[in-house]
Amino acid sequence: MVNNHDTESGPVEHGASAVSHYLKISQFAAALFLVGLGICVFLLFQSLEAVLKSGENRHQSYLLADELRQSSDDLTRLVRTFAATGERRFERQFQSVLAIRNGEAPRPHDYNRIYWDFMTNVDDVPVPDSEAASLESIMTAHGITVEEFALLSEAKRKSDELVNLEKAAIRAINGELTVADEGLRLAGESDRDMALRLLHGPSYHEAKTGIMEPINQFFVALDIRTAQEVTTYSHRTEKYLRLSLAMIALFCMAAITSVFARRHLGRVQHEALRANEERLRGTFETNTNGIALHTLDGTYIKVNRAFCEILGYDEHEILGRNWRDFTHPDYLQETEDLDNRVIQGLFQSYTFEKCYVHKDGHKIWTHMESSHLFDSDGNPENILGHITDITQEINIRERLRLAQFTAEQANQAKSDFLASMSHELRTPLNAVIGYSEMLSTNIFGPLGNPKNQEYVEEINNAGIHLLSLINDILDLSKIEAGKEEVFPLETDIHSVLMDCLVMVDLFAEERRIQVVRDIPDFLPTIFVDPRHLSQMFINILSNAIKFTPKEGRVGISVKTDTGRALSISISDTGVGISAEELPKVMENFHRAGPVMTRTHKGTGLGLPLVKRLVDLNGGTFSIESTLGIGTTVQIRFEY
């Protein structure tokens, strides 16, 4: 029956697909027209903006040329006024005009053609408003052509020549001018008549006229260029406008076509929708995941076969009842809260692990995905849930959790046992070490046979080694049990290092090991437990000396970095550790190398203990090693 339904709905779906395809093409064409229209409008506005910018540049260029002319007029007026009155403020204003024009002083606020007309009657200093900029640099910034710039530069050059004449007039007034052609030297005496002759003579007027000639030519060149630009941009604007109108017409045609296609598609889709509903109904029933639809108050209105099988009920036993009737009591409130949030629109869907109660009473664990469905007005109407049975997965997870808990308990018991046994062993061992030391020193008289002396010393050495092993085991077990206390103090690392080096010096001398030190005299203090710090250094240094062949070298260096961290590196030229063994040496009781070829005593606890002590004190530990070359251990602490 399903196959027959699919055969009958094939033409409907084909027609819908064809119309939909045509509609997509129409929409794509409309989108292209819109993009083209947008580009045309953008280019149109760019062209209009270019016309406006051309006019703005013309205006600014006029202002610059006018400022050059006006500055020359201001300089003339100020120097002539100074020559006529002798008032020093006019000389200062003359120098200000010149400094602003040459970019030697900041430009004042509202610096325009009448600025110095208002400043003439007062002795104010110009108020800077922006950075200093010469007239030439401003001309370049406004994009004038090379020809126009050359004309303005020529006018500026002639204006500067006139300024030299004006400066000579000022020196004449100040009695600082030497007139070589008349054989006259003014030494400290003012000659205002000479200044007036310089400022009103034929040479002055000719120079003044010479300034205006290139400025006038600049205005002509600027008008020609602006007219050409406006014409070019106007033609371009007209072209873009026509193209935009054509795009609008094409877009309207595509839109009208799309409307008719959409109406036809609506009819075709309605027929296809009915066919899809039939297919979806079949999919709903055959889905391997449980699917349930319930109202906002929780009443089931539709469930599929898989949902019924997961819970162990028949369909008629579920429909009309509430989801609360099948949910485990521990999950009622959580599910209630999540559904309320969905209904309130706080989020559209949610997923979580939910426990149901099977018909026979056992728990059913599921992974649930729930989302709300809307009515035609956009309001929440129903809630659709999908569930997947994960009971087996949950059971496996619980068994793993119990196994992990059991392992942790066993590890804790091991640590407690080691700590207890270490304490029990240390008491008689201290007695063995103490009595053997007393015997070896013949405190109560000689032992007689030299062999007795040798045996007593061996007993003492073995006892000390065993005590060291027990101490390491005790320290490590305390750390693993979380009972090791840290008493951080402000610690002088230089002093601690020196003390530790003294302790291992004799060991190094016996093995003829050179200990190279690179330790600055002044180091910042760090906040650590000094007892732990000594233990770290003694362990690392002892290891380095022990595993370095005779005549070898052990180096220790201390450095600080910009990140306020202190790093201590201890390196050796010893046997080294292979890349395969390197991760294992940080495991308790592991010793690198084959068991039968080891020539050094040890427990395999040194480096793991150092690593844990560094971690307890907030530092970082790292180790690098190459087999046959040596090992470097680094610890870092912040200060």
XYZ file of C-alpha atoms in Angstrom:
639
model
C 0.000 0.000 0.000
C 2.898 2.343 0.736
C 4.420 1.659 -2.640
C 1.115 2.433 -4.390
C 0.774 5.714 -2.525
C 4.292 6.699 -3.484
C 3.557 5.931 -7.178
C 0.407 8.058 -7.217
C 2.088 11.029 -5.520
C 5.108 10.969 -7.823
C 3.688 13.359 -10.473
C 2.530 15.751 -7.766
C 5.969 15.852 -6.248
C 7.546 16.192 -9.691
C 5.291 19.172 -10.505
C 6.061 20.770 -7.164
C 9.779 20.235 -7.750
C 9.575 21.821 -11.236
C 7.674 24.864 -9.962
C 9.961 25.138 -6.962
C 12.968 24.958 -9.264
C 11.527 27.696 -11.471
C 10.730 29.782 -8.379
C 14.269 29.417 -7.148
C 15.591 30.534 -10.529
C 13.247 33.545 -10.426
C 14.350 34.391 -6.904
C 17.974 33.955 -7.883
C 17.454 36.237 -10.887
C 15.681 38.796 -8.689
C 18.545 38.588 -6.200
C 21.037 39.134 -9.031
C 19.032 42.137 -10.235
C 18.986 43.492 -6.694
C 22.735 43.000 -6.391
C 23.240 44.657 -9.782
C 20.922 47.478 -8.766
C 22.824 47.864 -5.516
C 26.116 48.021 -7.393
C 24.696 50.582 -9.838
C 23.311 52.705 -7.021
C 26.634 52.412 -5.213
C 28.535 53.510 -8.345
C 25.960 56.267 -8.904
C 26.482 57.641 -5.439
C 30.228 57.272 -5.839
C 30.038 59.325 -9.039
C 27.896 61.967 -7.343
C 30.288 61.962 -4.411
C 33.195 62.421 -6.833
C 31.419 65.470 -8.346
C 30.920 66.913 -4.864
C 34.484 66.054 -3.903
C 35.764 67.744 -7.037
C 33.845 70.876 -6.091
C 35.098 70.608 -2.525
C 38.699 70.223 -3.712
C 38.246 73.245 -5.980
C 36.908 75.242 -3.045
C 39.766 74.146 -0.783
C 42.331 74.880 -3.477
C 40.850 78.360 -3.911
C 41.117 78.862 -0.168
C 44.764 77.749 -0.174
C 45.674 80.087 -3.041
C 43.729 82.867 -1.346
C 45.529 82.130 1.949
C 48.878 82.496 0.127
C 47.769 85.812 -1.313
C 46.204 86.930 1.958
C 49.315 85.987 3.983
C 51.411 88.149 1.615
C 48.963 91.046 2.084
C 48.962 90.545 5.867
C 52.765 90.564 5.939
C 52.839 93.766 3.875
C 50.261 95.497 6.066
C 51.940 94.480 9.323
C 55.472 95.465 8.277
C 54.287 98.827 6.917
C 52.332 99.463 10.131
C 55.421 98.609 12.129
C 57.480 100.984 9.997
C 54.914 103.754 10.504
C 54.272 103.281 14.268
C 57.331 101.450 15.573
C 55.112 99.275 17.786
C 56.744 95.920 18.458
C 53.465 93.959 18.457
C 53.217 94.431 14.694
C 56.687 92.958 14.294
C 55.653 89.967 16.480
C 52.487 89.486 14.432
C 54.577 89.656 11.239
C 56.775 86.839 12.550
C 53.671 84.816 13.623
C 52.148 85.029 10.127
C 55.413 83.861 8.611
C 55.881 80.993 11.121
C 52.311 79.677 10.583
C 52.683 79.805 6.790
C 56.011 77.923 6.903
C 54.689 75.258 9.288
C 56.941 76.381 12.136
C 54.033 77.176 14.482
C 50.591 75.549 15.029
C 47.679 76.959 13.073
C 45.347 79.052 15.295
C 41.608 78.647 15.753
C 39.440 80.007 12.856
C 42.456 80.945 10.757
C 40.797 82.745 7.822
C 41.369 85.770 5.562
C 40.165 88.301 8.169
C 41.915 86.699 11.150
C 44.741 89.258 11.330
C 42.307 92.141 10.788
C 40.842 91.304 14.205
C 44.265 90.660 15.757
C 45.767 93.996 14.667
C 44.182 96.054 17.447
C 45.102 93.614 20.237
C 48.329 92.144 21.413
C 47.005 88.584 21.736
C 49.071 85.524 20.951
C 47.341 83.178 18.432
C 45.660 80.220 20.126
C 46.838 76.939 18.517
C 44.011 74.708 17.270
C 45.882 72.020 15.336
C 49.374 70.761 14.567
C 51.806 72.894 12.631
C 51.605 72.415 8.847
C 53.281 74.357 6.088
C 51.237 75.751 3.227
C 53.018 73.407 0.787
C 52.089 70.279 2.812
C 48.435 71.385 2.949
C 48.446 71.924 -0.828
C 49.790 68.403 -1.377
C 47.150 66.878 0.941
C 44.308 68.394 -1.110
C 45.348 66.560 -4.262
C 46.191 69.407 -6.617
C 48.001 68.520 -9.822
C 51.735 68.872 -10.387
C 51.169 71.859 -12.686
C 48.941 73.612 -10.117
C 51.384 72.888 -7.331
C 54.220 74.330 -9.424
C 52.238 77.568 -9.924
C 51.496 77.938 -6.224
C 55.103 77.067 -5.375
C 56.249 79.800 -7.761
C 53.927 82.294 -6.063
C 55.222 81.151 -2.666
C 58.820 81.552 -3.810
C 58.188 85.117 -5.001
C 56.350 85.865 -1.769
C 59.375 84.611 0.188
C 61.623 86.941 -1.866
C 59.311 89.812 -0.918
C 59.549 88.685 2.709
C 63.337 89.103 2.514
C 62.779 92.727 1.466
C 60.306 93.176 4.329
C 62.765 91.665 6.792
C 65.406 94.134 5.545
C 62.981 96.966 6.318
C 62.516 95.568 9.859
C 66.284 95.428 10.342
C 66.508 99.032 9.139
C 64.006 100.097 11.789
C 65.918 98.080 14.413
C 69.277 99.588 13.337
C 70.677 96.256 12.164
C 70.932 96.863 8.404
C 74.111 97.232 6.345
C 73.565 99.081 3.077
C 76.620 98.251 1.049
C 75.694 100.116 -2.180
C 75.355 103.476 -0.333
C 78.396 102.903 1.855
C 76.227 103.388 4.922
C 76.080 101.158 8.006
C 73.353 101.583 10.590
C 74.866 100.502 13.849
C 72.166 100.526 16.486
C 70.295 103.499 15.013
C 66.860 103.186 13.502
C 66.379 104.458 9.961
C 62.621 104.485 9.410
C 62.953 106.490 6.200
C 65.038 103.772 4.621
C 62.479 101.161 5.754
C 59.668 103.162 4.140
C 61.656 103.493 0.930
C 62.151 99.714 0.873
C 58.456 99.064 1.521
C 57.073 101.610 -0.940
C 59.683 101.572 -3.694
C 59.195 100.339 -7.260
C 61.002 97.039 -6.507
C 58.528 96.252 -3.760
C 55.499 96.906 -5.973
C 56.961 94.876 -8.844
C 57.581 91.930 -6.478
C 54.058 92.262 -5.148
C 52.628 92.117 -8.671
C 54.853 89.109 -9.476
C 53.157 87.091 -6.713
C 49.716 87.476 -8.244
C 50.680 86.300 -11.755
C 51.193 82.548 -10.888
C 48.206 82.691 -8.518
C 46.010 83.942 -11.358
C 47.371 81.198 -13.639
C 46.597 78.676 -10.870
C 42.944 79.815 -10.793
C 42.675 79.350 -14.567
C 44.250 75.835 -14.458
C 42.014 74.867 -11.522
C 38.858 75.990 -13.356
C 39.825 73.952 -16.436
C 40.549 70.801 -14.417
C 37.377 71.093 -12.339
C 35.239 71.565 -15.451
C 36.778 68.454 -17.041
C 36.212 66.375 -13.900
C 32.603 67.519 -13.537
C 31.915 66.659 -17.187
C 33.471 63.190 -16.812
C 31.620 62.403 -13.606
C 28.324 63.772 -14.979
C 28.511 61.424 -17.991
C 29.332 58.541 -15.676
C 26.432 59.428 -13.370
C 24.007 59.497 -16.292
C 25.211 56.056 -17.433
C 24.787 54.542 -13.964
C 21.334 56.112 -13.616
C 20.146 54.536 -16.870
C 21.591 51.182 -15.852
C 19.829 51.416 -12.468
C 16.483 52.106 -14.134
C 17.000 49.063 -16.378
C 17.789 46.919 -13.319
C 14.635 48.150 -11.570
C 12.526 47.195 -14.608
C 14.069 43.714 -14.776
C 13.586 43.239 -11.023
C 9.894 44.147 -11.309
C 9.451 41.606 -14.100
C 11.172 38.902 -12.030
C 9.069 39.793 -8.982
C 5.783 39.543 -10.917
C 6.836 36.188 -12.363
C 7.806 35.003 -8.881
C 4.366 35.921 -7.469
C 2.529 33.809 -10.050
C 4.990 30.941 -9.568
C 4.546 31.097 -5.793
C 0.768 30.845 -6.059
C 1.039 27.800 -8.275
C 3.642 26.297 -5.966
C 1.300 26.749 -2.991
C -1.317 24.569 -4.638
C 1.234 21.945 -5.603
C 2.799 21.961 -2.128
C -0.590 21.453 -0.515
C -1.000 18.229 -2.461
C 2.574 17.194 -1.690
C 2.007 17.931 1.998
C -0.773 15.392 2.219
C 1.457 12.815 0.584
C 4.284 13.624 3.011
C 1.965 13.282 5.993
C 1.230 9.734 4.978
C 4.920 8.966 4.645
C 5.720 10.616 7.960
C 3.017 8.585 9.654
C 4.720 5.446 8.417
C 8.143 6.720 9.530
C 6.727 7.628 12.951
C 5.518 4.090 13.461
C 8.638 2.314 12.174
C 11.257 4.504 13.914
C 13.524 2.516 16.247
C 13.630 5.410 18.730
C 10.666 6.035 20.992
C 8.613 9.054 19.889
C 5.789 10.585 21.929
C 3.628 13.679 21.491
C 1.915 15.177 24.524
C -0.017 18.330 25.335
C 1.396 21.184 27.391
C -0.151 19.681 30.548
C 1.610 16.356 29.847
C -1.199 14.174 28.409
C 0.007 11.740 25.732
C -1.895 12.097 22.459
C 0.341 10.009 20.182
C 3.125 7.468 20.710
C 4.911 5.100 18.351
C 5.533 1.368 18.675
C 9.138 1.762 19.887
C 8.027 4.042 22.752
C 5.534 1.419 23.905
C 8.134 -1.377 23.706
C 10.681 0.613 25.743
C 8.155 1.155 28.588
C 6.503 -2.275 28.236
C 2.946 -0.945 27.733
C 0.440 -1.232 24.916
C -0.499 1.942 23.071
C -4.009 2.179 24.590
C -2.463 1.944 28.092
C -0.398 5.093 27.450
C -2.664 7.381 25.411
C -4.719 9.739 27.571
C -2.423 9.321 30.550
C 0.188 11.808 31.779
C 3.963 11.424 31.356
C 4.212 11.769 35.154
C 2.567 8.339 35.495
C 5.558 6.657 33.816
C 8.439 8.815 35.085
C 10.637 7.744 38.009
C 9.862 9.915 41.082
C 13.460 11.212 41.235
C 13.043 12.811 37.778
C 9.552 14.332 38.093
C 10.673 17.770 39.251
C 13.549 18.080 36.755
C 11.298 17.138 33.822
C 8.612 19.521 35.094
C 11.091 22.408 35.243
C 12.464 21.725 31.750
C 8.987 21.510 30.196
C 7.976 24.773 31.880
C 11.019 26.513 30.430
C 10.115 25.238 26.980
C 6.516 26.416 27.391
C 7.727 29.839 28.615
C 9.922 30.149 25.529
C 13.211 30.276 27.450
C 14.556 27.704 24.984
C 13.077 25.649 22.167
C 14.422 22.214 23.090
C 16.414 20.299 25.664
C 18.212 16.960 26.087
C 18.979 15.024 29.256
C 19.159 11.513 30.711
C 15.760 10.553 32.134
C 14.650 7.521 34.074
C 11.252 5.863 33.430
C 9.587 3.011 35.305
C 8.919 -0.105 33.197
C 5.555 -1.810 33.452
C 7.158 -4.643 35.429
C 8.675 -2.109 37.863
C 12.375 -1.931 36.911
C 14.139 1.295 35.887
C 14.509 2.249 32.234
C 17.261 4.795 31.506
C 16.818 6.878 28.355
C 18.472 9.717 26.510
C 15.632 12.169 25.913
C 15.378 15.011 23.381
C 12.323 17.223 23.748
C 11.114 20.222 21.726
C 7.877 22.190 21.433
C 5.590 22.499 18.412
C 3.731 25.723 17.545
C 0.245 26.425 16.318
C -0.589 28.668 13.348
C -0.319 31.769 15.576
C 3.184 30.871 16.733
C 2.170 29.811 20.246
C 3.429 26.561 21.873
C 0.825 23.827 21.294
C 2.390 20.435 21.989
C 5.705 18.919 23.100
C 7.453 16.244 21.035
C 9.854 13.865 22.753
C 12.367 11.318 21.408
C 13.833 8.692 23.734
C 16.650 6.168 23.242
C 17.076 3.256 25.647
C 20.526 3.587 27.312
C 19.873 1.312 30.305
C 22.736 -0.999 29.373
C 25.123 1.940 28.970
C 24.099 3.357 32.371
C 24.634 -0.040 34.024
C 28.135 -0.307 32.527
C 28.892 3.235 33.650
C 27.767 2.428 37.207
C 29.923 -0.714 37.311
C 32.944 1.315 36.154
C 32.252 3.919 38.856
C 32.110 1.240 41.531
C 35.307 -0.350 40.203
C 37.078 3.000 40.297
C 35.852 3.629 43.836
C 37.091 0.193 44.903
C 40.497 0.833 43.309
C 40.781 4.199 45.048
C 39.892 2.599 48.366
C 42.527 -0.087 47.802
C 45.128 2.533 46.911
C 44.259 4.484 50.059
C 44.556 1.331 52.144
C 47.970 0.676 50.554
C 49.148 4.191 51.407
C 47.889 3.877 54.978
C 49.622 0.505 55.319
C 52.923 1.851 53.990
C 52.757 4.839 56.307
C 52.033 2.603 59.301
C 54.701 0.029 58.435
C 57.296 2.724 57.778
C 56.727 4.140 61.251
C 56.963 0.658 62.784
C 60.225 -0.078 60.943
C 61.945 3.215 61.679
C 61.959 2.746 65.467
C 64.048 -0.469 65.594
C 66.093 0.643 62.584
C 67.195 3.826 64.373
C 68.382 1.607 67.215
C 70.366 -0.552 64.772
C 71.975 2.527 63.196
C 72.722 4.124 66.557
C 74.277 1.019 68.142
C 76.288 0.193 65.013
C 77.702 3.748 64.975
C 78.668 3.390 68.630
C 80.371 0.048 67.929
C 82.176 1.340 64.844
C 83.654 4.236 66.834
C 84.882 1.803 69.568
C 83.198 3.936 72.208
C 83.200 0.974 74.653
C 86.541 -0.424 73.549
C 87.966 -2.171 70.470
C 86.024 -4.892 68.708
C 89.017 -7.182 68.407
C 89.138 -8.825 65.043
C 89.263 -6.239 62.140
C 86.507 -8.208 60.444
C 84.182 -7.224 63.290
C 84.896 -3.528 62.547
C 84.214 -4.089 58.848
C 80.934 -5.924 59.520
C 79.709 -3.262 61.929
C 80.337 -0.522 59.325
C 78.474 -2.577 56.698
C 75.562 -2.941 59.146
C 75.565 0.828 59.703
C 75.654 1.615 55.951
C 72.873 -0.860 55.230
C 70.781 0.604 58.040
C 71.237 4.159 56.768
C 70.272 3.053 53.242
C 67.212 1.228 54.536
C 66.203 4.268 56.638
C 66.484 6.475 53.560
C 64.240 4.049 51.659
C 61.701 4.007 54.496
C 61.748 7.805 54.747
C 61.041 8.107 51.013
C 58.202 5.590 51.256
C 56.776 7.416 54.273
C 56.959 10.815 52.569
C 55.392 9.508 49.377
C 52.599 7.695 51.205
C 51.816 10.825 53.244
C 51.529 12.855 50.038
C 49.322 10.257 48.347
C 47.131 10.053 51.457
C 46.800 13.852 51.482
C 48.410 14.092 54.920
C 51.633 15.869 54.004
C 51.495 19.388 55.429
C 53.078 22.364 53.698
C 54.410 25.273 55.746
C 55.326 27.927 53.148
C 57.744 30.664 54.229
C 59.580 33.460 52.451
C 62.680 31.456 51.541
C 66.142 32.555 50.414
C 66.798 30.047 47.654
C 70.502 30.983 47.432
C 71.063 29.986 51.051
C 69.131 26.690 50.677
C 71.100 25.764 47.534
C 74.453 26.471 49.170
C 73.547 24.284 52.157
C 72.480 21.422 49.888
C 75.657 21.667 47.815
C 77.743 21.403 50.989
C 75.871 18.183 51.844
C 76.660 16.528 48.491
C 80.205 17.904 48.027
C 81.845 14.920 49.777
C 79.814 12.470 47.659
C 80.889 14.329 44.499
C 84.549 14.354 45.565
C 84.491 10.609 46.234
C 83.197 10.028 42.681
C 85.539 12.722 41.243
C 82.531 14.614 39.829
C 82.976 18.292 38.947
C 80.047 20.397 40.225
C 79.688 23.574 38.114
C 77.622 26.368 39.686
C 75.931 29.245 37.903
C 74.074 30.821 40.819
C 73.750 34.627 41.089
C 74.565 36.083 44.491
C 71.325 38.012 44.688
C 68.126 36.108 43.978
C 64.496 36.967 44.768
C 62.890 35.093 47.642
C 60.164 32.534 46.943
C 57.216 31.456 49.091
C 57.699 27.699 49.653
C 58.277 25.165 52.415
C 62.091 25.350 52.941
C 62.205 21.749 54.259
C 60.574 20.502 51.047
C 62.889 22.683 48.946
C 66.000 21.144 50.555
C 64.570 17.672 50.021
C 63.993 18.413 46.317
C 67.564 19.686 45.761
C 69.203 16.849 47.734
C 67.279 14.202 45.774
C 68.010 15.727 42.357
C 71.705 16.446 43.106
C 72.254 12.975 44.608
C 70.673 11.325 41.558
C 72.770 13.434 39.175
C 76.039 12.565 40.980
C 75.110 8.879 41.426
C 74.305 8.292 37.741
C 77.259 10.288 36.346
C 80.441 8.322 35.611
C 83.680 9.348 37.319
C 85.367 12.485 35.931
C 81.917 13.600 34.775
C 80.208 16.950 35.365
C 77.072 18.110 37.182
C 75.817 21.648 36.576
C 73.351 23.756 38.532
C 72.079 27.104 37.306
C 69.438 29.531 38.538
C 67.750 32.082 36.293
C 64.861 34.529 36.466
C 62.618 35.496 33.575
C 60.353 38.430 32.750
C 57.297 36.466 33.864
C 58.431 36.724 37.513
C 59.447 33.083 37.635
C 62.597 31.490 39.055
C 63.923 28.367 37.307
C 66.506 25.982 38.785
C 68.140 23.574 36.311
C 70.318 20.641 37.387
C 72.047 18.806 34.541
C 74.546 15.971 34.358
C 76.689 14.133 31.824
C 75.520 10.772 33.114
C 74.062 7.665 31.548
C 70.820 9.385 30.530
C 67.385 7.858 30.001
C 65.861 6.610 26.755
C 62.756 8.222 25.314
C 60.780 5.033 26.039
C 61.859 4.933 29.689
C 61.500 8.655 30.410
C 57.726 8.657 31.164
C 58.139 5.577 33.389
C 60.778 7.069 35.716
C 58.043 9.285 37.184
C 56.184 6.161 38.361
C 56.706 4.950 41.932
C 59.456 2.311 42.380
C 60.389 2.328 38.681
C 64.090 2.389 37.844
C 65.403 2.920 34.333
C 67.425 0.223 32.598
C 67.439 -3.610 32.754
C 67.186 -5.050 36.269
C 70.204 -7.354 35.903
C 72.576 -4.607 34.655
C 71.867 -1.975 37.295
C 75.003 -0.934 39.192
C 73.487 1.781 41.387
C 71.455 1.423 44.506
C 68.052 3.063 44.584
C 64.342 2.638 45.159
C 62.877 4.456 42.192
C 61.142 6.957 44.493
C 63.455 9.977 44.152
C 62.022 11.724 41.097
C 58.335 10.870 41.813
C 58.803 12.280 45.319
C 60.429 15.463 43.969
C 57.588 15.892 41.440
C 54.939 15.623 44.158
C 56.798 18.015 46.490
C 57.102 20.568 43.670
C 53.367 20.258 42.962
C 52.530 20.677 46.657
C 54.483 23.946 46.736
C 52.854 25.370 43.589
C 55.829 24.894 41.242
C 56.326 23.093 37.942
C 58.616 20.124 37.255
C 60.125 19.009 33.944
C 62.778 16.517 32.874
C 64.681 16.045 29.627
C 67.158 13.242 28.954
C 69.095 11.592 26.142
C 70.477 8.095 26.518
C 74.288 8.175 26.794
C 74.458 11.995 26.951
C 72.834 13.101 30.204
C 69.761 14.416 31.976
C 68.424 17.882 32.869
C 65.815 18.434 35.575
C 64.174 21.857 35.902
C 61.855 23.189 38.595
C 60.206 26.610 38.445
C 58.557 28.761 41.090
C 56.879 32.131 40.798
C 58.132 34.919 43.041
